[in-house]
Coordinates of C-alpha atoms (C1' of nucleotides) in Angstrom, one line a residue:
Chain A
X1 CA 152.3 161.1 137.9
X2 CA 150.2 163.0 136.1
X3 CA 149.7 161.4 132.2
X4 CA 151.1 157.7 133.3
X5 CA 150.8 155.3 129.8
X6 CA 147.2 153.4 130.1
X7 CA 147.3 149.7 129.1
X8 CA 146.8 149.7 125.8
X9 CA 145.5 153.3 124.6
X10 CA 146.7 155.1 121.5
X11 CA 150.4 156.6 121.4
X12 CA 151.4 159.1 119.1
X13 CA 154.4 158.8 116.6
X14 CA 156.0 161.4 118.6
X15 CA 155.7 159.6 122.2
X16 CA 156.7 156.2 120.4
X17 CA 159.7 158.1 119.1
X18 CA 160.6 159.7 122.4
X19 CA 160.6 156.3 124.3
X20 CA 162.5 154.8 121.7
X21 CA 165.6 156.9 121.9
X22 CA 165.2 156.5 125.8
X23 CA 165.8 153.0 125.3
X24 CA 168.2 153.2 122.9
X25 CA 170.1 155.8 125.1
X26 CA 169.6 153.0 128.0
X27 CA 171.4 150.5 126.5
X28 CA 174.6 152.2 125.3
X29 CA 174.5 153.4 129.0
X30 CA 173.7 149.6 130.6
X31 CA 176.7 148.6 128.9
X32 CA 179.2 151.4 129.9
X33 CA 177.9 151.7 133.4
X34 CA 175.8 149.1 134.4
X35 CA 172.1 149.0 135.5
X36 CA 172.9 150.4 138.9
X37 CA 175.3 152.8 137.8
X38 CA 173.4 154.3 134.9
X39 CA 171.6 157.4 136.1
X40 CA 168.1 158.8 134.8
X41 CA 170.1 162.1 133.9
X42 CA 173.1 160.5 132.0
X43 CA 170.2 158.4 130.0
X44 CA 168.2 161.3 129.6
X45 CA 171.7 163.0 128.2
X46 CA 172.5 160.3 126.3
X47 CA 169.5 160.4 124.2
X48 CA 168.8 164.2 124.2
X49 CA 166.0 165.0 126.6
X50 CA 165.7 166.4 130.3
X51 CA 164.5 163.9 133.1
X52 CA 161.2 165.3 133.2
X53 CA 160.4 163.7 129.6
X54 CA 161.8 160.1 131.5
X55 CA 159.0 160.3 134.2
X56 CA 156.6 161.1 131.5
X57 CA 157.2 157.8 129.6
X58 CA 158.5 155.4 131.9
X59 CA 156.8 155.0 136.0
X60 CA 160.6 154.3 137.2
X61 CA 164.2 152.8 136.6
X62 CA 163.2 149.5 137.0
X63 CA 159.7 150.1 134.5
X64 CA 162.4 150.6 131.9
X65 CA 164.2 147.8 132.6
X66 CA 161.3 145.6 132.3
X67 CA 160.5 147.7 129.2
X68 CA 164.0 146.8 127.1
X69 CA 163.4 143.0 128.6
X70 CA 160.3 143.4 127.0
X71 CA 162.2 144.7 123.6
X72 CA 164.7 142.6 123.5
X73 CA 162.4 139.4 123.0
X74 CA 160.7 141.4 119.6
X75 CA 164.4 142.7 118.9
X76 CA 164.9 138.4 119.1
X77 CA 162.6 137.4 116.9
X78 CA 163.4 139.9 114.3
X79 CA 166.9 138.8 114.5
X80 CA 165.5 134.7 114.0
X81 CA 163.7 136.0 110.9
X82 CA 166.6 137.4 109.1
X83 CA 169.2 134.5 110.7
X84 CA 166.5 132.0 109.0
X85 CA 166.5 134.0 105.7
X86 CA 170.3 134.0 105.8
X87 CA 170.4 130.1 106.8
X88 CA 168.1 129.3 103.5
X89 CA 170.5 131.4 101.1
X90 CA 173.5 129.8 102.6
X91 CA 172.5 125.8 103.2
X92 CA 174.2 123.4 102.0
X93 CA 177.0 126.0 100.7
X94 CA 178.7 126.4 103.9
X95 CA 179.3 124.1 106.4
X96 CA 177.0 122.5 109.0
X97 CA 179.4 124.1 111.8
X98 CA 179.6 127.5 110.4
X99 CA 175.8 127.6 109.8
X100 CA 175.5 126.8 113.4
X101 CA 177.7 129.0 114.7
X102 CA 176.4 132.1 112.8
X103 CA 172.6 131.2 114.3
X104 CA 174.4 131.3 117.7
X105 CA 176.1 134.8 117.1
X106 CA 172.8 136.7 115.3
X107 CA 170.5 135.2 118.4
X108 CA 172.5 136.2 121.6
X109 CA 173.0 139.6 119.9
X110 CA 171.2 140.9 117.4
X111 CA 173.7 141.1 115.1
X112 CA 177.4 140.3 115.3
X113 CA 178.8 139.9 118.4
X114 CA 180.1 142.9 119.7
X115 CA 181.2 144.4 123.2
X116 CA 178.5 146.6 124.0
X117 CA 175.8 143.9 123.1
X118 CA 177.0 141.5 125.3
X119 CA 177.6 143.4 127.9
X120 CA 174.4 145.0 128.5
X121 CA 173.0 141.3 127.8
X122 CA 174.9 140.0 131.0
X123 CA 174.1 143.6 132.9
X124 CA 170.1 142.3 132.1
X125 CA 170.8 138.9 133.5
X126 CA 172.3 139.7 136.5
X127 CA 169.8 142.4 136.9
X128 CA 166.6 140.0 136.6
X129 CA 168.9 137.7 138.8
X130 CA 169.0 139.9 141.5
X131 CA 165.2 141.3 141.3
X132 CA 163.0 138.2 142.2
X133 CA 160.0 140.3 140.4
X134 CA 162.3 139.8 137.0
X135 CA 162.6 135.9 137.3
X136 CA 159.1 135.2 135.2
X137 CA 160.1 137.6 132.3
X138 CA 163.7 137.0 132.4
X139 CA 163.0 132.9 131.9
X140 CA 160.4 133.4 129.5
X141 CA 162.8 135.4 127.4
X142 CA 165.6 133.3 127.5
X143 CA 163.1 130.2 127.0
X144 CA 162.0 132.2 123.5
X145 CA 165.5 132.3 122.4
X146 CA 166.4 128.8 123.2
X147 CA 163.1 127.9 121.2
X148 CA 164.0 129.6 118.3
X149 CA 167.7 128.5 118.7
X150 CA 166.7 124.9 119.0
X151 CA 164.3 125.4 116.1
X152 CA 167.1 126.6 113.3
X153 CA 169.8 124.2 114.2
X154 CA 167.2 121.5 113.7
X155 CA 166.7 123.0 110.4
X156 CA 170.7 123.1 109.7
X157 CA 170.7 119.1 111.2
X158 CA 168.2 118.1 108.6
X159 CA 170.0 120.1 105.7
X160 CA 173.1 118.4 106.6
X161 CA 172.1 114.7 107.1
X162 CA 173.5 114.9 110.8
X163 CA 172.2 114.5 114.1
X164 CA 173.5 114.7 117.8
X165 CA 174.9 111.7 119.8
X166 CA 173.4 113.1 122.8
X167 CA 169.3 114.1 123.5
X168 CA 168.7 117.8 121.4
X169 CA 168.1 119.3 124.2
X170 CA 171.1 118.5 126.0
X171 CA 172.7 119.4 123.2
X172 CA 171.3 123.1 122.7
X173 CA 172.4 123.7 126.1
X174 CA 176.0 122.5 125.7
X175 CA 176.5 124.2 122.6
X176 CA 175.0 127.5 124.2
X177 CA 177.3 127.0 127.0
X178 CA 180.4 126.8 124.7
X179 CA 179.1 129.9 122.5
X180 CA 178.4 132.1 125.7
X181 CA 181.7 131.4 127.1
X182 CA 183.3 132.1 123.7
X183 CA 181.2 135.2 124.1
X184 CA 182.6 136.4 127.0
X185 CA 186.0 136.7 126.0
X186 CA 184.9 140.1 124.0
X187 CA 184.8 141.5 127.6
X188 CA 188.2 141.4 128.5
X189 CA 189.4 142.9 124.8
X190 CA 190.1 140.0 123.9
X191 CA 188.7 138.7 120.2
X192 CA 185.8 135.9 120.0
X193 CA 187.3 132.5 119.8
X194 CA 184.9 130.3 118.3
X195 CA 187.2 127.3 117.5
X196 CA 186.3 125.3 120.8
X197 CA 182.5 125.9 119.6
X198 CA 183.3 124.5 116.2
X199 CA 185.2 121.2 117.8
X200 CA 182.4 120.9 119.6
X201 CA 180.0 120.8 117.3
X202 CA 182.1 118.0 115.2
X203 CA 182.2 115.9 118.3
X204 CA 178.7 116.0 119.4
X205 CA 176.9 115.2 115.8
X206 CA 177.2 112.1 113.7
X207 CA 175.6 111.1 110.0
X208 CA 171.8 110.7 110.7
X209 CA 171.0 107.1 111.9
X210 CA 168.3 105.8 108.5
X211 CA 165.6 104.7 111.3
X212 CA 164.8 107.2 113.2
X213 CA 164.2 107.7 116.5
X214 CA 166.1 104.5 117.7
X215 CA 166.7 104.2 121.1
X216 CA 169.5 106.3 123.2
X217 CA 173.0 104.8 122.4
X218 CA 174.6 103.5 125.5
X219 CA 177.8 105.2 127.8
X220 CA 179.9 102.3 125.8
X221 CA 178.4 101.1 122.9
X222 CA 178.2 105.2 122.2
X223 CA 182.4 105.6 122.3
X224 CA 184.1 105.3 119.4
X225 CA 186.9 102.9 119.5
X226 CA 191.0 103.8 119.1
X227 CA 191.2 105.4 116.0
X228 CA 194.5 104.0 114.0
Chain B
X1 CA 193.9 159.5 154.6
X2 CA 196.1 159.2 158.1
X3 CA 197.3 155.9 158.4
X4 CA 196.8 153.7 155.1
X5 CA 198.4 150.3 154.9
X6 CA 201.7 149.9 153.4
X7 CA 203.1 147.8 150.9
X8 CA 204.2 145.2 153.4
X9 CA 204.0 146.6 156.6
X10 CA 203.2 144.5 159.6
X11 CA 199.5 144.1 160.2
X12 CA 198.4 143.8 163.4
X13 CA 195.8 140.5 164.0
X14 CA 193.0 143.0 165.1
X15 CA 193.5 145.0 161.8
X16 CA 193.4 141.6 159.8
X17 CA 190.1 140.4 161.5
X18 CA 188.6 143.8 160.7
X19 CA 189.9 143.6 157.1
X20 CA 188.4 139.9 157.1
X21 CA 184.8 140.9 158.2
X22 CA 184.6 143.8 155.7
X23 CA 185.5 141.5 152.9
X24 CA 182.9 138.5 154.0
X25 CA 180.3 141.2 154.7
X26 CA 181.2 142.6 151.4
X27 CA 180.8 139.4 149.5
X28 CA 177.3 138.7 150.5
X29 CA 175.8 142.7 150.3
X30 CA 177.7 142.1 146.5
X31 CA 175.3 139.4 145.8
X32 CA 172.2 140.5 147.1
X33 CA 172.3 144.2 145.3
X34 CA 175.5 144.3 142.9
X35 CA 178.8 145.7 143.2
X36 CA 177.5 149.1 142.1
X37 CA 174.2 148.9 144.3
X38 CA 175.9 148.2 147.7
X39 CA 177.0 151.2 149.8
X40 CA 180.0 151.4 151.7
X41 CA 177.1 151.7 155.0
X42 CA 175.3 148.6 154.0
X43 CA 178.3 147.3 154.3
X44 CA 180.0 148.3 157.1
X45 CA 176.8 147.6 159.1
X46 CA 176.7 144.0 157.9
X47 CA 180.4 143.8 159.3
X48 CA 179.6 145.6 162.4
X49 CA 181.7 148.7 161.7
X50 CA 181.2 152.5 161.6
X51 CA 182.5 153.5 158.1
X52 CA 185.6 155.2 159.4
X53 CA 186.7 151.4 160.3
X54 CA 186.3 150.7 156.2
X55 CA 188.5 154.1 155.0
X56 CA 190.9 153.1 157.7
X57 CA 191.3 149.3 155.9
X58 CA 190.2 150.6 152.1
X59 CA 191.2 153.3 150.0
X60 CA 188.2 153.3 148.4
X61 CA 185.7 151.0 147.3
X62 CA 187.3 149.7 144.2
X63 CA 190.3 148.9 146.6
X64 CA 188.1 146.6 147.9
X65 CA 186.9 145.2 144.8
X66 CA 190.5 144.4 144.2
X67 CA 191.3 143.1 147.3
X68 CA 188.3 140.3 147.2
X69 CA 189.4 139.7 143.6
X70 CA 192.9 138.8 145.0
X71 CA 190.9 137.2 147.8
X72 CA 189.4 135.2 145.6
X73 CA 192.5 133.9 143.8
X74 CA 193.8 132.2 147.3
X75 CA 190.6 131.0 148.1
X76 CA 190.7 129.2 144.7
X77 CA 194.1 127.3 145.7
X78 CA 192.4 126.4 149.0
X79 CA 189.4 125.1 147.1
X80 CA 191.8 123.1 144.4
X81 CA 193.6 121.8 147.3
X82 CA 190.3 120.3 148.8
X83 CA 189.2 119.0 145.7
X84 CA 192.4 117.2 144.7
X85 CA 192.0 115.3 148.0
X86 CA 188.6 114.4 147.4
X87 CA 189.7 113.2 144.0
X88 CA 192.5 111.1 145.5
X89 CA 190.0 109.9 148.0
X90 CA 187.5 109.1 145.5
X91 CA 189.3 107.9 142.0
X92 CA 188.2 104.2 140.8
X93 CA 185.2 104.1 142.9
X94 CA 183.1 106.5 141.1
X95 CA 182.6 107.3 137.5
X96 CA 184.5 109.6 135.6
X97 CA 181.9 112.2 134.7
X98 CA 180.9 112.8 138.6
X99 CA 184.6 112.9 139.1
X100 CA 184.9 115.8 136.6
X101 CA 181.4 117.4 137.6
X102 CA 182.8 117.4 141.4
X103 CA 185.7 119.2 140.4
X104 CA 184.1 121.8 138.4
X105 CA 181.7 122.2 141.2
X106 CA 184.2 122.7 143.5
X107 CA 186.8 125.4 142.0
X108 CA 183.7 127.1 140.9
X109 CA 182.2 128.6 144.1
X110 CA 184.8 127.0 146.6
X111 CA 182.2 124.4 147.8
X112 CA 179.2 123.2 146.6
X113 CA 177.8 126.1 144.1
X114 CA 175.0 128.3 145.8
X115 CA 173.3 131.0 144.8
X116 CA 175.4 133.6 146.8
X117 CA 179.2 132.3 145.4
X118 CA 177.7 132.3 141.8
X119 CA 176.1 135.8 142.1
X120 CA 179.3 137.4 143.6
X121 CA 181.1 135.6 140.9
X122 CA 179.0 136.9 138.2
X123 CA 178.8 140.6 140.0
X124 CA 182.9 140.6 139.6
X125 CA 183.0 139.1 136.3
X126 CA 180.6 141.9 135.2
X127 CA 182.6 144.7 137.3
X128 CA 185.4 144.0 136.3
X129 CA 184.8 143.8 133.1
X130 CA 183.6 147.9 132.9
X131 CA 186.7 148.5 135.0
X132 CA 189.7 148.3 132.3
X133 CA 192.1 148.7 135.0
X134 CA 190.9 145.8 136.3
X135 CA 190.8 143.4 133.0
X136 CA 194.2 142.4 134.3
X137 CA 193.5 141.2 137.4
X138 CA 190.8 139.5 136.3
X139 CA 192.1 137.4 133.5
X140 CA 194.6 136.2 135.9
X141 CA 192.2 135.0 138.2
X142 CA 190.4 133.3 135.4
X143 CA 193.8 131.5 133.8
X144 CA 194.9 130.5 137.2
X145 CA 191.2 128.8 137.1
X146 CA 191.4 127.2 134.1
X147 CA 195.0 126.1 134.8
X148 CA 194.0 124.1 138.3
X149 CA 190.8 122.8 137.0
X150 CA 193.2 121.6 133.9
X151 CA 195.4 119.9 136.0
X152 CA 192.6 118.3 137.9
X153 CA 190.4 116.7 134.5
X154 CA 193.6 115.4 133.3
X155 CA 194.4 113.8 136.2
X156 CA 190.7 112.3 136.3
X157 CA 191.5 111.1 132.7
X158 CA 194.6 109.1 133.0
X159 CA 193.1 107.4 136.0
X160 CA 190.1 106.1 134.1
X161 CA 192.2 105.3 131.5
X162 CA 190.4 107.8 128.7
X163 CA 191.3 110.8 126.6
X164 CA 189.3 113.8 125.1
X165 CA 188.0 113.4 121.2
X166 CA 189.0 117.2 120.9
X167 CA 192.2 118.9 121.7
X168 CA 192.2 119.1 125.6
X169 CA 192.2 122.9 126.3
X170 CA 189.0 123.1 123.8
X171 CA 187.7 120.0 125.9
X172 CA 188.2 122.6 129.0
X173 CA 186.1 125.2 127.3
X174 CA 183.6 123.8 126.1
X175 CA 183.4 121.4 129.7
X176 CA 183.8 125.2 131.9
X177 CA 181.1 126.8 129.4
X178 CA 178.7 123.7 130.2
X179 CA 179.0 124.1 133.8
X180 CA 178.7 127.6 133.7
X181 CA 175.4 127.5 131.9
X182 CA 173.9 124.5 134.2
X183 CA 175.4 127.2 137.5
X184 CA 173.2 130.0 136.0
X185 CA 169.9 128.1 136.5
X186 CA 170.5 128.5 140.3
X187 CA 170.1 132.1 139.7
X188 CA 166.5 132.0 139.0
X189 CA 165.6 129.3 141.7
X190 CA 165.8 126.2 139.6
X191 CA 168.1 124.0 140.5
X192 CA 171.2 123.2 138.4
X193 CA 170.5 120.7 136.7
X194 CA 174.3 118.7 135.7
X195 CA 173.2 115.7 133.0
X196 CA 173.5 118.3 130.1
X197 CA 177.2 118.2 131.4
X198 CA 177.6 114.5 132.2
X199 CA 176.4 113.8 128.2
X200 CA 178.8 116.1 127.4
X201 CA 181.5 114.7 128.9
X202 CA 180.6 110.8 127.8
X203 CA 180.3 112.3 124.4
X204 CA 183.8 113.9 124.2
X205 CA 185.5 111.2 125.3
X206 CA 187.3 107.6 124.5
X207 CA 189.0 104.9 125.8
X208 CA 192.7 106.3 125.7
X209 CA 194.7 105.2 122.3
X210 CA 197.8 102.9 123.6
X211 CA 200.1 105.0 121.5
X212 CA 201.0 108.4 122.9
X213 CA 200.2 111.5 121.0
X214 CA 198.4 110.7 117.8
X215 CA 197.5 112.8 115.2
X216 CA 194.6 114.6 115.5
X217 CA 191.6 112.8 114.0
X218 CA 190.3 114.5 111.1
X219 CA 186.9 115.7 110.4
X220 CA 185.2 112.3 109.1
X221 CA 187.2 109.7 110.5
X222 CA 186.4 111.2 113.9
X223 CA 182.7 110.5 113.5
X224 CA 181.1 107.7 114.8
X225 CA 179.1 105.7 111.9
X226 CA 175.3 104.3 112.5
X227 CA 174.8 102.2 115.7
X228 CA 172.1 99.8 114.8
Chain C
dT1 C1' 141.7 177.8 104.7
dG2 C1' 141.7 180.3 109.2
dT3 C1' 140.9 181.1 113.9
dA4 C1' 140.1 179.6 119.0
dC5 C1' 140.6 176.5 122.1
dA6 C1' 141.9 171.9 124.4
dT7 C1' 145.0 168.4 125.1
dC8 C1' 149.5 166.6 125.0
dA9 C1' 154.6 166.1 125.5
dG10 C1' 158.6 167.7 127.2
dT11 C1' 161.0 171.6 130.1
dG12 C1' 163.8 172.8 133.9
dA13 C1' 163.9 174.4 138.6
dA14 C1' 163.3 172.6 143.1
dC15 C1' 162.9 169.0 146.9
dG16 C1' 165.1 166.2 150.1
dC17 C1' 167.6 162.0 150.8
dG18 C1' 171.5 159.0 150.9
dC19 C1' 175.9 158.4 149.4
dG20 C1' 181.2 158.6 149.5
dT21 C1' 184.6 160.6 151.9
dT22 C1' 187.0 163.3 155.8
dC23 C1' 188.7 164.2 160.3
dA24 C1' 189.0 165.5 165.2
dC25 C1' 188.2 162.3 168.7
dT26 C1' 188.5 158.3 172.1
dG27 C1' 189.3 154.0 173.9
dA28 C1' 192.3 149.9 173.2
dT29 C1' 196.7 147.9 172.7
dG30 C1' 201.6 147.9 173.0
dT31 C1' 206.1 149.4 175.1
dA32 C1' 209.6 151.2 178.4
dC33 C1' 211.3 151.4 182.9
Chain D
dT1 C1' 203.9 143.5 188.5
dG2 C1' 202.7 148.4 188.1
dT3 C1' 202.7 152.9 186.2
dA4 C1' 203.2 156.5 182.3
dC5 C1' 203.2 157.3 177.9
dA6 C1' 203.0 156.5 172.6
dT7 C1' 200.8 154.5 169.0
dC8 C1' 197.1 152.3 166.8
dA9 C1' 192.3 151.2 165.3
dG10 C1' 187.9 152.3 165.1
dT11 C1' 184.1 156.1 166.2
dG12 C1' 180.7 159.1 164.7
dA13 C1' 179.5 163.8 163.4
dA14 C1' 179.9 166.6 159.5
dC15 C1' 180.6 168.0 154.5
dG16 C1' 178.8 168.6 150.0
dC17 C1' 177.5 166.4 145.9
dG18 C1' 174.5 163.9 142.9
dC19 C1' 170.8 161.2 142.6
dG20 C1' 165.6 159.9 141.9
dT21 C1' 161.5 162.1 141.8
dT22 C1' 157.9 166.0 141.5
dC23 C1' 155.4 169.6 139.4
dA24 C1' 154.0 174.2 137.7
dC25 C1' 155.1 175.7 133.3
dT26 C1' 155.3 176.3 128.0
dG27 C1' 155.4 175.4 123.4
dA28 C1' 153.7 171.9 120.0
dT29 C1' 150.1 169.2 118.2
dG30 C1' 145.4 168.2 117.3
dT31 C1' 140.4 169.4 116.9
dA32 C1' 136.0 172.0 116.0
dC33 C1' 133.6 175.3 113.5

DNA sequence: TGTACATCAGTGAACGCGCGTTCACTGATGTAC
DNA sequence: TGTACATCAGTGAACGCGCGTTCACTGATGTAC
């Protein structure tokens, strides 16, 4: 390789743009194809250069792999900025379970949820999963996006007066458990469901105790009695 | 191709073992580098076979993706079966929530979940999902998953006496998205870690109402008021 | 501003390897007498 | 039980295609005077 990137020399607006629509290109073709499947010449095609111009910007395939990892943590936090900005306009309008809900959506994919985001977002998973060299970014990324996930429904518990029955953390990870399955349903043509998410979040939250921090409620002291 | 299999020819035992192998060697080459990664040689190697043997048994790859999907299906029955016993076995001497864990657990990944049954799982998720053709075949597989594992939790709650605080097939979900997340952590060499699930499961449930078939409780009289 | 030159960014032909698939073959298994 | 033959199941060499990667090249961009 001839004019490999340095570590953090200057890149002109032209090379930025290039690797860009690379990436860009990548990700359409992630989803269609898969990480394995996706050839360096169908990329290239995709985003309207030759191969040559790949090796110039990217060592291999797995350099940009690690490369839209890499993206899709900025891409993230973008998306946290504007879901916040959209949270502060809406609370207290809407609903404690649709605020939620919508933070879940714009943080797993950008925007809404849509097939091709998803996909390529399980491709990446399974990907890192199966390249031991991908576990440390991989976690780290997903660690970010619980982070800022955990950090805006806090926010929407506040506005609301609520809080969980069960520890927050727990919590995040049950709720992104229901969300990702809900998620997942997109795959098979099938439209988002995202009524078990919303039941979920009803069950699992509770007026906010006036002293906080009191201690763990017990496995029967914690169940509500028969409702009549 | 000389002498494919018919619809439902007689098989011979020797052409079932050889069938067998291809499919177990497939399974784990699946896991370790992806539907799309794994050749037909890497394969047939791990089987101990020439590739002629495979064309013999497979029309093609995808036939064999099919085939371990179907495969898959039966094993599931198998693995319900098992777990049914254990529950039997079991029932009244340990608590609810390891009952339901156990179960999950078990229809799953067959046996205990490990890192090659949730890959594979995963892999044909993903596959099948960028195969249309095989969208079909795959939300089968899935409904005939959600059915047993149904059949099992609801069985569970009856004999400890308790019912969901959210309508039961939204209890599933959100239960199968829980354990689905927890699984994932295996895939980065954590271990999966289950009390995420357990909360959840203490949290959506009650002491079963003596009448049968309530109304559904309604957003506020559902929620428990300040324990103090 | 204009010219001469240097560097950069992407081109496209070429390479060789590994893949999926085919097929003439051989040894194993089954059958008839 | 033994022999002769037919069918079956798997072998392994061969095919051609498409892939990842390289590299001598050319036109575009930037720089010095």
């Amino acid at each position: 390789v001839v004019q490999q990137v340095g570590e953090d020399q200057p890149v002109s607006a032209r090379r930025t743009h290039t690797r860009d629509r690379l990436m860009a290109a990548a990700l359409q073709v992630f989803a269609e194809r898969g990480v394995l499947g996706a050839s360096v010449e169908v990329i290239c095609e995709a985003a309207g250069f030759t191969r040559g111009a790949f090796y110039s910007n990217f060592a291999d395939k797995d350099a940009l792999v690690l490369a839209l990892l890499q993206a899709s943590t900025t891409a993230q936090f973008a998306a946290a900025e504007r879901s916040l900005d959209e949270l502060q306009a809406a609370s207290g309008e809407q609903p404690f379970e649709d605020l939620v809900s919508r933070a879940m959506d714009r943080l797993g994919s950008g925007d809404q949820p849509n097939r091709q985001a998803v996909l390529v977002q399980q491709e990446l998973m399974l990907h890192a999963a199966r390249v031991p060299a991908l576990w440390a970014p991989y976690t780290a990324f997903l660690g970010t996006r619980t982070r800022q996930l955990s950090e805006q429904i806090e926010r929407c518990l506040v506005g609301a007066g609520l809080e969980f029955v069960l520890p927050f953390d727990q919590a995040i990870e049950v709720l992104s458990g229901a969300h990702s399955i809900a998620q997942s349903r997109i795959l098979f043509g099938a439209a988002m469901n995202t009524t078990p998410l919303r039941s979920l979040i009803l069950a699992i939250t509770r007026p906010r105790s006036p002293m906080a921090g009191g201690p763990e409620p017990s496995r029967f002291t914690d169940r509500r009695l028969d409702p009549c």
